[in-house]
Coordinates of C-alpha atoms and ligand atoms in Angstrom, one line a residue:
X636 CA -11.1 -42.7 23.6
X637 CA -11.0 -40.9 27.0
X638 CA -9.4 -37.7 27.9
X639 CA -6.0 -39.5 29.2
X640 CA -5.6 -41.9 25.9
X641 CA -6.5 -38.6 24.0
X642 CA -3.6 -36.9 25.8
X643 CA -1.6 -39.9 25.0
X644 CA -2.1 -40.7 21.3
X645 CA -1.9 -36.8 21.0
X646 CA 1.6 -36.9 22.3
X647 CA 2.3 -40.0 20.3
X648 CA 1.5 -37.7 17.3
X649 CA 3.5 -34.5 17.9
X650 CA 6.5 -37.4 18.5
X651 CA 6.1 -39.0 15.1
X652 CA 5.8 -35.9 13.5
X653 CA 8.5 -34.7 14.6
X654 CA 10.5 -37.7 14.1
X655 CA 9.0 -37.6 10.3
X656 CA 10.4 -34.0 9.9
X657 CA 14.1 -35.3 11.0
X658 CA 14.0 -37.5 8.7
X659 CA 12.2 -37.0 5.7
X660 CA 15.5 -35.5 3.9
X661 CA 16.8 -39.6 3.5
X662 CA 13.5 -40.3 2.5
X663 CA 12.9 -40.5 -1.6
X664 CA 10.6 -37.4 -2.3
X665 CA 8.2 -40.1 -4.7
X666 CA 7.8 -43.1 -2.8
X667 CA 8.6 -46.2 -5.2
X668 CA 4.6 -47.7 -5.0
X669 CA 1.9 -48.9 -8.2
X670 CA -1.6 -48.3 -8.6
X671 CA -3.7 -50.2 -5.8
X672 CA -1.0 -51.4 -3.7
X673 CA -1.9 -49.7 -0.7
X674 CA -5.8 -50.7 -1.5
X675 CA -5.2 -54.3 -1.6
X676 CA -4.0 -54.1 2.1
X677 CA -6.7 -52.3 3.3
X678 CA -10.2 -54.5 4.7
X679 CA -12.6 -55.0 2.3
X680 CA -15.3 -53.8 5.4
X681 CA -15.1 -51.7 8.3
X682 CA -14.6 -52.9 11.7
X683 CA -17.8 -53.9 13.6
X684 CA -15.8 -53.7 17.1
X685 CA -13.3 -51.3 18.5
X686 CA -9.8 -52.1 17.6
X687 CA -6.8 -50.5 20.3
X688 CA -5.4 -47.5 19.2
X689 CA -2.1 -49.3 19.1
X690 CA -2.8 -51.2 16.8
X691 CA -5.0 -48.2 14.7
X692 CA -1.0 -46.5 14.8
X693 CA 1.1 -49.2 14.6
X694 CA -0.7 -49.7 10.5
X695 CA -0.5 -46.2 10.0
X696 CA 3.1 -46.3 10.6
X697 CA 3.7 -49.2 8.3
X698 CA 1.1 -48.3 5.7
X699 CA 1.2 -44.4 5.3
X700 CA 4.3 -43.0 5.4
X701 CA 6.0 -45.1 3.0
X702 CA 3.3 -44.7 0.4
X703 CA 3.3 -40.7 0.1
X704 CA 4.7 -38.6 -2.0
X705 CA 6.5 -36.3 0.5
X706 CA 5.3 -32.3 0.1
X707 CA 7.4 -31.2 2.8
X708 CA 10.4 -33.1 1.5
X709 CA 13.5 -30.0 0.8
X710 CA 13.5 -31.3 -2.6
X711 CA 10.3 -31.2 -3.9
X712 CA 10.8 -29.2 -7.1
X713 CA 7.3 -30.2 -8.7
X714 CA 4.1 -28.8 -9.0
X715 CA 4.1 -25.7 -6.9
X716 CA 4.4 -26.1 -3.1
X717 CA 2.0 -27.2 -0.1
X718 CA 3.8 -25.4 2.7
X719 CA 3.1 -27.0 6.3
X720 CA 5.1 -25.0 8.2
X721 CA 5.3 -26.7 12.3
X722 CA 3.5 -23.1 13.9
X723 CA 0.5 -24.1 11.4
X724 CA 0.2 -27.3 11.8
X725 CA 0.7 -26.8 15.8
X726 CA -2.3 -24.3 15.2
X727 CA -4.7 -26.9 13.0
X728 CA -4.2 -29.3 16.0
X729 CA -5.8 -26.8 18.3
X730 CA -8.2 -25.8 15.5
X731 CA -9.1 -29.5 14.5
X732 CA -9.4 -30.5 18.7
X733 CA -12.5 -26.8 18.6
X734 CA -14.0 -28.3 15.3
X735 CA -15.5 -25.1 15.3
X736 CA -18.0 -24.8 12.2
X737 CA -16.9 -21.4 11.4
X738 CA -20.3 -20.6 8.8
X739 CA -22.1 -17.5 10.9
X740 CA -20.3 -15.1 13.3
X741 CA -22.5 -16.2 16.0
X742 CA -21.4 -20.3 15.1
X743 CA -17.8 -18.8 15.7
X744 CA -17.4 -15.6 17.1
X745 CA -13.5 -15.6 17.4
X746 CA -12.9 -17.2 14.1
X747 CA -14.4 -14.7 12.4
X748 CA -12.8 -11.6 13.7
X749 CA -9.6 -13.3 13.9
X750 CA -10.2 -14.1 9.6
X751 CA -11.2 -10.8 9.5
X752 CA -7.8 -9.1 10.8
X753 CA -5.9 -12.0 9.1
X754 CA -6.9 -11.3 6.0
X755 CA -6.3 -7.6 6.6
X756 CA -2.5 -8.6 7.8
X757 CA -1.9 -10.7 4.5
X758 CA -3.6 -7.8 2.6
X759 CA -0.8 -5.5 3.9
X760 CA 1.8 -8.2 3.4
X761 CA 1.4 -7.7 0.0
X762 CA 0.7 -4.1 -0.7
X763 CA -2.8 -4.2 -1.9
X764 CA -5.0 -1.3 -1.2
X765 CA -7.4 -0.4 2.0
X766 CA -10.3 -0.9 -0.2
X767 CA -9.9 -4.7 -0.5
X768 CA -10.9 -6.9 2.3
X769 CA -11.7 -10.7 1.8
X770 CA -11.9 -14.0 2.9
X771 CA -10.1 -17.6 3.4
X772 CA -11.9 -20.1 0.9
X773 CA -10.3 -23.7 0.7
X774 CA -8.8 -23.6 -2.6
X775 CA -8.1 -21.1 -5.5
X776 CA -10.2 -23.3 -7.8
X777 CA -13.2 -22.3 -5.6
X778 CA -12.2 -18.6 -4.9
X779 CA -12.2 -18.5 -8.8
X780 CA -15.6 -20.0 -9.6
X781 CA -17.2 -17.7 -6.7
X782 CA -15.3 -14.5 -9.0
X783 CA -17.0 -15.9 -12.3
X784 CA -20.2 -16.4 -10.4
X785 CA -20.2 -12.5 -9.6
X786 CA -18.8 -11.9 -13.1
X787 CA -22.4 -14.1 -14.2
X788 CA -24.9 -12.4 -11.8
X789 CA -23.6 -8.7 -12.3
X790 CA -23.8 -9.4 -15.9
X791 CA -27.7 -10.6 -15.4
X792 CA -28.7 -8.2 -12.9
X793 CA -28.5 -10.2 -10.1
X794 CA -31.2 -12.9 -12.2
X795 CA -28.9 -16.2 -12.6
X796 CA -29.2 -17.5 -9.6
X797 CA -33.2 -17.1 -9.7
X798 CA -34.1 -17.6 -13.6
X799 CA -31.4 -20.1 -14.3
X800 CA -29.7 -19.5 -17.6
X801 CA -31.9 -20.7 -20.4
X802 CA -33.0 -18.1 -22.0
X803 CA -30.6 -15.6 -21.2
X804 CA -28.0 -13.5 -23.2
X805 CA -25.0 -16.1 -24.0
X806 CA -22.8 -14.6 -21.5
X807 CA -18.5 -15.0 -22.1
X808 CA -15.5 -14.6 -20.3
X809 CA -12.2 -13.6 -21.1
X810 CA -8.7 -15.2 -20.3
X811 CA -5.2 -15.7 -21.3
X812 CA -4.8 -19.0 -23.1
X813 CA -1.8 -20.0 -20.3
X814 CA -4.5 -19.8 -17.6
X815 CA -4.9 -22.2 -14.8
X816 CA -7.6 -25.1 -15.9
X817 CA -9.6 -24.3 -12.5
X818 CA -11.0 -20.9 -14.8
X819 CA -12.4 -23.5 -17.4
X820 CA -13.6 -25.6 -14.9
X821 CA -15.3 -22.4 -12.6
X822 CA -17.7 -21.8 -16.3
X823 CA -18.5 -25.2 -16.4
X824 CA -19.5 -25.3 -13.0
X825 CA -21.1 -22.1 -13.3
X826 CA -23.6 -23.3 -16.4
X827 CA -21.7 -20.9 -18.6
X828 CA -19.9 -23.7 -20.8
X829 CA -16.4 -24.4 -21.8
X830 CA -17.1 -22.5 -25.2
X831 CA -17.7 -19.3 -23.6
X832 CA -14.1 -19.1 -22.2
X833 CA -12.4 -17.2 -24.8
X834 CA -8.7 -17.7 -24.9
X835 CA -6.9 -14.5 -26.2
X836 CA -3.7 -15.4 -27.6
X837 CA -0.6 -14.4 -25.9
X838 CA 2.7 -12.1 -26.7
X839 CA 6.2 -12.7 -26.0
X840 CA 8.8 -14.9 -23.7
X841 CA 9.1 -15.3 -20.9
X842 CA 6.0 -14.0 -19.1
X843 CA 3.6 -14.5 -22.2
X844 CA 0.7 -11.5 -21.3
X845 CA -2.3 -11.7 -22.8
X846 CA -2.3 -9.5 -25.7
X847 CA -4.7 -6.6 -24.9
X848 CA -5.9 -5.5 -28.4
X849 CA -6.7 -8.8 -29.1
X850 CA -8.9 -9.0 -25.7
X851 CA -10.6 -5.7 -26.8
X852 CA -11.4 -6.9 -30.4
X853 CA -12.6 -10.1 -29.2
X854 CA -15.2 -8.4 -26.8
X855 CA -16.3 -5.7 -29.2
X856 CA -17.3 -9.1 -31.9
X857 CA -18.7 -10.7 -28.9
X858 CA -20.6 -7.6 -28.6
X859 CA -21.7 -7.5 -32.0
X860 CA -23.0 -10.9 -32.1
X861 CA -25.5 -10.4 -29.4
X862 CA -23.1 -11.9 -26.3
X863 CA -23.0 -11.0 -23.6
X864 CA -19.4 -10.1 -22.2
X865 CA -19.2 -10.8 -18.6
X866 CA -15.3 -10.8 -17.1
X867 CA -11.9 -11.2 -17.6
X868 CA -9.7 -13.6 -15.8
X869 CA -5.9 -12.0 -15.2
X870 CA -3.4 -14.6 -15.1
X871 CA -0.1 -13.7 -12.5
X872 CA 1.9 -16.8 -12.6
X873 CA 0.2 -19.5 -14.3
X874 CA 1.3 -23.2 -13.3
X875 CA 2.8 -24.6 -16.4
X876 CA 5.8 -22.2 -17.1
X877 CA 4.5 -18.8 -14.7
X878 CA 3.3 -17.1 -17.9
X879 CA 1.8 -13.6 -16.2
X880 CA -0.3 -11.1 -17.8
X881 CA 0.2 -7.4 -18.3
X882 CA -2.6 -6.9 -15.1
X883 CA -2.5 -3.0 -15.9
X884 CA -3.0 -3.0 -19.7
X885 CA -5.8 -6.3 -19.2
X886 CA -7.4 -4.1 -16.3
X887 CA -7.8 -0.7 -18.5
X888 CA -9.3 -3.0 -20.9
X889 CA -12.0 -4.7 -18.6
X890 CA -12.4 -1.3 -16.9
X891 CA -13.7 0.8 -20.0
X892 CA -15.6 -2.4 -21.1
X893 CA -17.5 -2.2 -17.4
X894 CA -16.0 -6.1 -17.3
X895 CA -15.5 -7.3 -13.8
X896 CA -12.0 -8.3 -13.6
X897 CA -10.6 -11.7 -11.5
X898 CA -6.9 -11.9 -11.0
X899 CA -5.4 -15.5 -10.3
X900 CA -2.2 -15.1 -8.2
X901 CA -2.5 -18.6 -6.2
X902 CA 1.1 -19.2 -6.6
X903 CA 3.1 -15.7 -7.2
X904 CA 0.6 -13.7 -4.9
X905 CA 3.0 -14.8 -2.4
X906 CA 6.1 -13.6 -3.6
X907 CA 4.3 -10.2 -3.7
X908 CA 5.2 -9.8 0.3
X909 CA 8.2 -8.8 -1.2
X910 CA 8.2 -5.5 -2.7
X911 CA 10.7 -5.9 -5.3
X912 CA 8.8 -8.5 -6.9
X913 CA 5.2 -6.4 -7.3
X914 CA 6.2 -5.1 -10.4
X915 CA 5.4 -8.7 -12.0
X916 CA 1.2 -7.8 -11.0
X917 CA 1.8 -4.1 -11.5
X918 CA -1.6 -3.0 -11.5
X919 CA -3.6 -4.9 -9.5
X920 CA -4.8 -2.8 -7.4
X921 CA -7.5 -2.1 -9.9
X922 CA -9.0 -5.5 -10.2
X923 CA -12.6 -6.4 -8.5
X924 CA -11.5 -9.5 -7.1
X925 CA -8.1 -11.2 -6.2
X926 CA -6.4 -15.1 -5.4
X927 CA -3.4 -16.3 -3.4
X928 CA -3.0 -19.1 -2.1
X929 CA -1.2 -19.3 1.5
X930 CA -0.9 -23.0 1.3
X931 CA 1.4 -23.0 -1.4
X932 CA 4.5 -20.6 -0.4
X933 CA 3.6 -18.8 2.4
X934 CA 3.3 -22.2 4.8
X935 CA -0.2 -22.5 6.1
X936 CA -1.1 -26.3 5.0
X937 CA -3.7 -27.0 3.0
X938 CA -6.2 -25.5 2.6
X939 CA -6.1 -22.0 2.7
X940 CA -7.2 -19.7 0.0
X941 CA -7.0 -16.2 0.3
X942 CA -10.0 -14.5 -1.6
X943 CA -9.3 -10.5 -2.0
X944 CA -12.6 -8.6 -3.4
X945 CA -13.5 -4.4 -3.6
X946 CA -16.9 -4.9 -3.3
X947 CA -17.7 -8.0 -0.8
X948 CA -21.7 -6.5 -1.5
X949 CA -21.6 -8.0 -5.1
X950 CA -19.7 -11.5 -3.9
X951 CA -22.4 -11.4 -1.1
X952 CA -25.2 -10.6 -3.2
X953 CA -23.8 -13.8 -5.8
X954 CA -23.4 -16.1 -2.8
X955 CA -25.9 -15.2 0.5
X956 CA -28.8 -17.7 1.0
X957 CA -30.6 -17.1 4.0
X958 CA -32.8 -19.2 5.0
X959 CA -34.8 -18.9 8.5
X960 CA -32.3 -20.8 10.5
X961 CA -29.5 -19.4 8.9
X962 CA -30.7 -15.9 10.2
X963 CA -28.4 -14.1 12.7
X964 CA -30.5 -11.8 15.2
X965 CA -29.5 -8.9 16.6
X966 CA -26.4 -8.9 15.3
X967 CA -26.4 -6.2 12.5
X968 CA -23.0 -5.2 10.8
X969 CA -21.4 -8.6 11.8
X970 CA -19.3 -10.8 8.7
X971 CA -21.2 -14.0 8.3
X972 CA -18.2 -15.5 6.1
X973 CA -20.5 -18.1 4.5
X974 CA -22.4 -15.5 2.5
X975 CA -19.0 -15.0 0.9
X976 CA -18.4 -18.5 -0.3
X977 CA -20.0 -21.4 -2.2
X978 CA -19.2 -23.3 1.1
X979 CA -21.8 -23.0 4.2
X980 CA -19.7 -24.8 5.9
X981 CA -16.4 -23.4 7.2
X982 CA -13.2 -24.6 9.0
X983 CA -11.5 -22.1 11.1
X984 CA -8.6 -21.3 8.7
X985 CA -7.4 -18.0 10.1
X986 CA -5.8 -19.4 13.5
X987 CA -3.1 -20.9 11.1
X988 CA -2.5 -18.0 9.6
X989 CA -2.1 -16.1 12.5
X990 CA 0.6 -18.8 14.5
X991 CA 2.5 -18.7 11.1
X992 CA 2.5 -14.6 10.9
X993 CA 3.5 -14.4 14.0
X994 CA 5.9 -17.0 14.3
X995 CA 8.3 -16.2 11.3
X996 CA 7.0 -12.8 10.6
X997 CA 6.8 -11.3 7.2
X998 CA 10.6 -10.2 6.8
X999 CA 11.1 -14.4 7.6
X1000 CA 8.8 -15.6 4.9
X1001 CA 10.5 -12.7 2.5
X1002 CA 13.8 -14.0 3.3
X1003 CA 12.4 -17.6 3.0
X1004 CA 11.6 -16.7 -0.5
X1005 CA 14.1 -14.3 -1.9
X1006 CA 16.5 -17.5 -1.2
X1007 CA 14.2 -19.3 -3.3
X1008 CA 13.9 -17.2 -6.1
X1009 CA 17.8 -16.4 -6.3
X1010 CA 18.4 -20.5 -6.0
X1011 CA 16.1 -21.6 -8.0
X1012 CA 17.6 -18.8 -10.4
X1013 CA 21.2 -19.9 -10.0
X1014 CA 20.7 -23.9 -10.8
X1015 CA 19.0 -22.6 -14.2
X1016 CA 22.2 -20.3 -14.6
X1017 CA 24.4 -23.6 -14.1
X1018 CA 22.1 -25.9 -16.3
X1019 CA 22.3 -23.3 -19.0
X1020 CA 26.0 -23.2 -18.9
X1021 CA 25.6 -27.0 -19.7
X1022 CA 26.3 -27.6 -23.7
X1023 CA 23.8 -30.6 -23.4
X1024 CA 21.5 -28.9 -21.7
X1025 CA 18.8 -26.0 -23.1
X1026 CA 16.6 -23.9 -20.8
X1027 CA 13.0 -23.5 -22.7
X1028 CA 11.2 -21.0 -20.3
X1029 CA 13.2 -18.3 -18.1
X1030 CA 12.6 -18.2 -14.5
X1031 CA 9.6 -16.1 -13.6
X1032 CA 10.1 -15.9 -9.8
X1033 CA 11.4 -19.7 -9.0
X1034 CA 10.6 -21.3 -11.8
X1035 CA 11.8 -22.2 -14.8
X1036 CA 11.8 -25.3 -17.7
X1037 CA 14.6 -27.1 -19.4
X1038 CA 15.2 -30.0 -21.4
X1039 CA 17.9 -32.6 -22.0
X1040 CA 19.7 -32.0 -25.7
X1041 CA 21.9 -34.2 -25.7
X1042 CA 25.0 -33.9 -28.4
X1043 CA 21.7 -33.1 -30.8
X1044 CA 21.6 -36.0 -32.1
X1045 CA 18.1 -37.4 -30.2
X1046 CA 15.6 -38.6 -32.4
X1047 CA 12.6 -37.8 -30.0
X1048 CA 13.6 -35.3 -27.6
X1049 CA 9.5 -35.4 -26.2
X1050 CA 10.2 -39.4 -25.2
X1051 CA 13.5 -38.7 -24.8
X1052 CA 12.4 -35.7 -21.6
X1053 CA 9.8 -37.9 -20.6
X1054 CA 12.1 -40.8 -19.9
X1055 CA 14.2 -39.0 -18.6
X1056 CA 11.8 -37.1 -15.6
X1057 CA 10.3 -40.8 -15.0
X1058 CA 14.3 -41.4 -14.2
X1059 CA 14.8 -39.1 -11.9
X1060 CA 11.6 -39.5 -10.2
X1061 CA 12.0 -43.1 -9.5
X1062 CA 15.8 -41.9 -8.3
X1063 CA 14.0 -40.1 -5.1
X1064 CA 16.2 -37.8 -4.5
X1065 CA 14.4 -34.7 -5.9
X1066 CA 11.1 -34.8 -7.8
X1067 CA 10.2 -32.8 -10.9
X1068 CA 7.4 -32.9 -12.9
X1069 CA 6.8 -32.3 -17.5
X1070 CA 4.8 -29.7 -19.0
X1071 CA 3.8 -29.4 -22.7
X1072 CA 5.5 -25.8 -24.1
X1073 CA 5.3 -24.8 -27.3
X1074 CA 4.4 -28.3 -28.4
X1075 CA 7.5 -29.8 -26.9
X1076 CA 7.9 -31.3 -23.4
X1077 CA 10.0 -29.3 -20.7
X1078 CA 10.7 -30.1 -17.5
X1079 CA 9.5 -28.1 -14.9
X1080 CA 11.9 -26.9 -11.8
X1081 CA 10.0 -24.8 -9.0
X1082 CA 12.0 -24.3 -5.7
X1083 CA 8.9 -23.2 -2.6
X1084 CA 9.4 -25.6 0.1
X1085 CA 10.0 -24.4 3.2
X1086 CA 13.3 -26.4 4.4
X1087 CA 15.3 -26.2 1.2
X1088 CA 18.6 -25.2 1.5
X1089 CA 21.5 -24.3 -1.2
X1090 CA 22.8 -27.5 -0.9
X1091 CA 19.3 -29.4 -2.0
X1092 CA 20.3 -27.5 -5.0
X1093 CA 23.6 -28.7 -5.7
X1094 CA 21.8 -32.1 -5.1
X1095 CA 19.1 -31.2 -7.9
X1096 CA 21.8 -29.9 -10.4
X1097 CA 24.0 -33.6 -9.9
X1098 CA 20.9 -35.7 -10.0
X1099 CA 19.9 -33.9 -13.1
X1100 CA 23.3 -33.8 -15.2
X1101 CA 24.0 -37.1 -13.9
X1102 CA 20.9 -39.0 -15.1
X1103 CA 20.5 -37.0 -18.3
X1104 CA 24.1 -38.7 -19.6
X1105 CA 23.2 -42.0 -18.5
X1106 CA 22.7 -44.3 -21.7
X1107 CA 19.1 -45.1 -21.8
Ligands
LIG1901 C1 -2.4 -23.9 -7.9 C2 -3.1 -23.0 -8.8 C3 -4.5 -23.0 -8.9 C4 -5.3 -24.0 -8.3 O1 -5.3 -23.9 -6.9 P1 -6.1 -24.8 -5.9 O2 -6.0 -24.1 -4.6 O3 -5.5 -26.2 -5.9 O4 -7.5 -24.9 -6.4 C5 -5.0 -22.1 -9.8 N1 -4.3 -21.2 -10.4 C6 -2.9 -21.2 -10.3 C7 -2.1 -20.2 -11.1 C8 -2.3 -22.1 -9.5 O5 -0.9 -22.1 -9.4

């Protein structure tokens, strides 16, 4: 492809896209496709000779499109979000077109500063302290195991990484039971083991802390059986119902242990640009190391992960390997981001974040979610008005569960819920997803895209009440 048919397929693209955003509201949110479909259209083998770009567009028109479930749909009311707003994805063009590998100050000068003051800005978005700086990892799953790999190597002196772990002190980690599954996965990946996790039972509806006593008794038997404890993992917002911990009572805890503490905000850290809302991860500011995730609410597109620590020297100390090539000369005092992730390799995350700052400001993203919040409220005012209707979990932030009563008289209200999600899924016009609460199924509303109006929930609260009372 030369310069002018790169100029032209470019344009091409922004024109698709753009016809794809106009659009996408008649689209269904879940497109109605099986297992392998897609696949079985596909060559078996690639293509030995060039094909025309034409052509290379023309299938992904016919193929793609149709067989995605659409993220930046206004009625996607599952999961949490994956925000593409247009400024970032204008910015990931420009970043993809550098392909800068953004692992060493010197490999990408501008990247790095530019990371450096955008984490800064995002850090003042939400009202952490000076003393935490930070950088953009691709996903909170991987900002968490590079916390619990700190939480390992402090424990061991700084020995893991060399000694391996045979033979060492059986080290353990400390976590609400409502915690995100990436914290069990980051021990797994960290050689510490799924056993080591200890789940401390949690308190009361509708946030579901932790319950602090129980987290010091369980570290002072761990103690007395020769363990080792390591850190605690501080839950703001977890993914099935938002349960959040008490961060200030888990923190005073970990503090007078000597515990290195991990909060996991990937979803509500957003909300915390808004300062009524920072009550919900009151004292933070205490943690050692922090997770939000800017490509779920704020808008950036995936992926971008923003890693808060106090100390970068222990995260750097956890995660630098420097090996003769990997040296930077001359150059003392610079950030060489990869020593703060498990990643050598880096894409240049922060221009996104800086078009998307800039271009709706933080008052527009506060605004953007405020409406959220008091929408996404409202419907699960309306739903619990509803005599056939029962809300299980109260909104923390824009989220909330519910389930379908009926007159009472359902036998099994679990297939009953199920059904009825799978119905309104395959119905297209919003898309919710299940969770398992309190051994029962609930369905799960979240409102975080960023073209949602009030009106997409009038259309949720019809589609819901509507297919609920259909006869099965
Ligand atoms: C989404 C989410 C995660 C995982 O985030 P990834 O960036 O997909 O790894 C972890 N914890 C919570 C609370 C989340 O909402």
């Amino acid at each position: 492809m030369d310069n002018n048919d790169f100029e032209r397929w470019s344009h091409a693209a922004a024109a698709w896209s753009t016809q794809y955003r106009a659009t996408l509201a008649d689209q269904p949110v879940r497109p109605a496709v099986s297992p392998g479909q897609l696949l079985a259209t596909l060559p078996q083998s690639p293509p030995e000779v060039a094909e025309p770009m034409d052509r290379i567009f023309e299938d992904f028109e016919a193929l793609i499109p149709g067989a995605m479930t659409h993220w930046q749909h206004p009625r996607f009311f599952a999961y949490f979000p994956s925000n593409a707003a247009p400024a970032a994805v204008v910015a990931e063009q420009l970043a993809a077109t550098m392909a800068a590998q953004c692992m060493l100050w010197q490999t990408s000068p501008a990247a790095t500063e530019l990371e450096i003051r955008m984490v800064d800005w995002l850090r003042q978005a939400v009202g952490l302290p000076e003393a935490f700086s930070g950088s953009f990892q691709d996903t909170a799953s991987t900002s968490t195991l590079s916390a619990v790999l700190v939480m390992r190597e402090k424990a061991l002196d700084y020995r893991g990484n060399a000694e391996g772990l045979s033979g060492q002190p059986c080290l353990r980690i400390y976590a609400s039971g409502r915690t995100h599954s990436s914290v069990d996965k980051a021990l797994w990946i960290a050689g510490l083991g799924q056993d080591n996790l200890v789940k401390i039972p949690t308190g009361e509806a509708p946030l579901y802390p932790m319950d602090s006593d129980a987290l010091a008794k369980a570290i002072a038997d761990d103690r007395s059986a020769g363990r080792l404890p390591a850190g605690v993992v501080v839950c703001i917002g977890g993914t099935s119902t938002g349960a959040t911990d008490n961060a200030k009572a888990v923190i005073d805890v970990a503090r007078r242990e000597g515990l290195y503490c991990h909060v996991d905000a990937a979803w509500a850290g957003a909300a915390m640009i808004c300062p009524e809302y920072r009550e919900l991860w009151s004292g933070v500011e205490d943690a050692d190391s922090i997770v939000l995730n800017p490509h779920k609410w704020l808008g950036t597109g995936m992926e971008c992960s923003a890693h808060f620590v106090r100390d970068p020297e222990s995260l750097v100390r956890t995660l630098s390997i420097q090996p003769e090539y990997l040296k930077t000369r001359g150059a003392d005092g610079v950030i060489n981001f990869s020593e703060w992730s498990v990643q050598l390799g880096r894409r240049f995350r922060a221009l996104k974040v800086w078009f998307l700052l800039r271009a709706y400001g933080i008052e527009g993203l506060r605004t953007m979610i405020r409406n959220h919040v008091d929408w996404a409220q409202a419907l699960c005012e309306r739903l619990r008005a509803e005599a056939d209707m029962q809300i299980v979990t109260d909104p923390v932030l824009s989220l909330f569960s519910f389930r379908h009563v009926g007159d009472g008289q359902i036998a099994d209200l679990d297939a009953h819920n199920l059904a009825l999600v799978n119905r309104i899924n395959d119905d297209g016009r919003i898309y919710l997803t299940q969770t398992r609460h309190d051994d029962g199924i609930a369905i799960r509303f979240q409102a975080g895209q960023f073209d949602t109006t009030e009106a997409d929930f009038d259309i949720a609260f019809a589609t819901i009440t509507e297919l609920a009372r259909q006869p099965a």
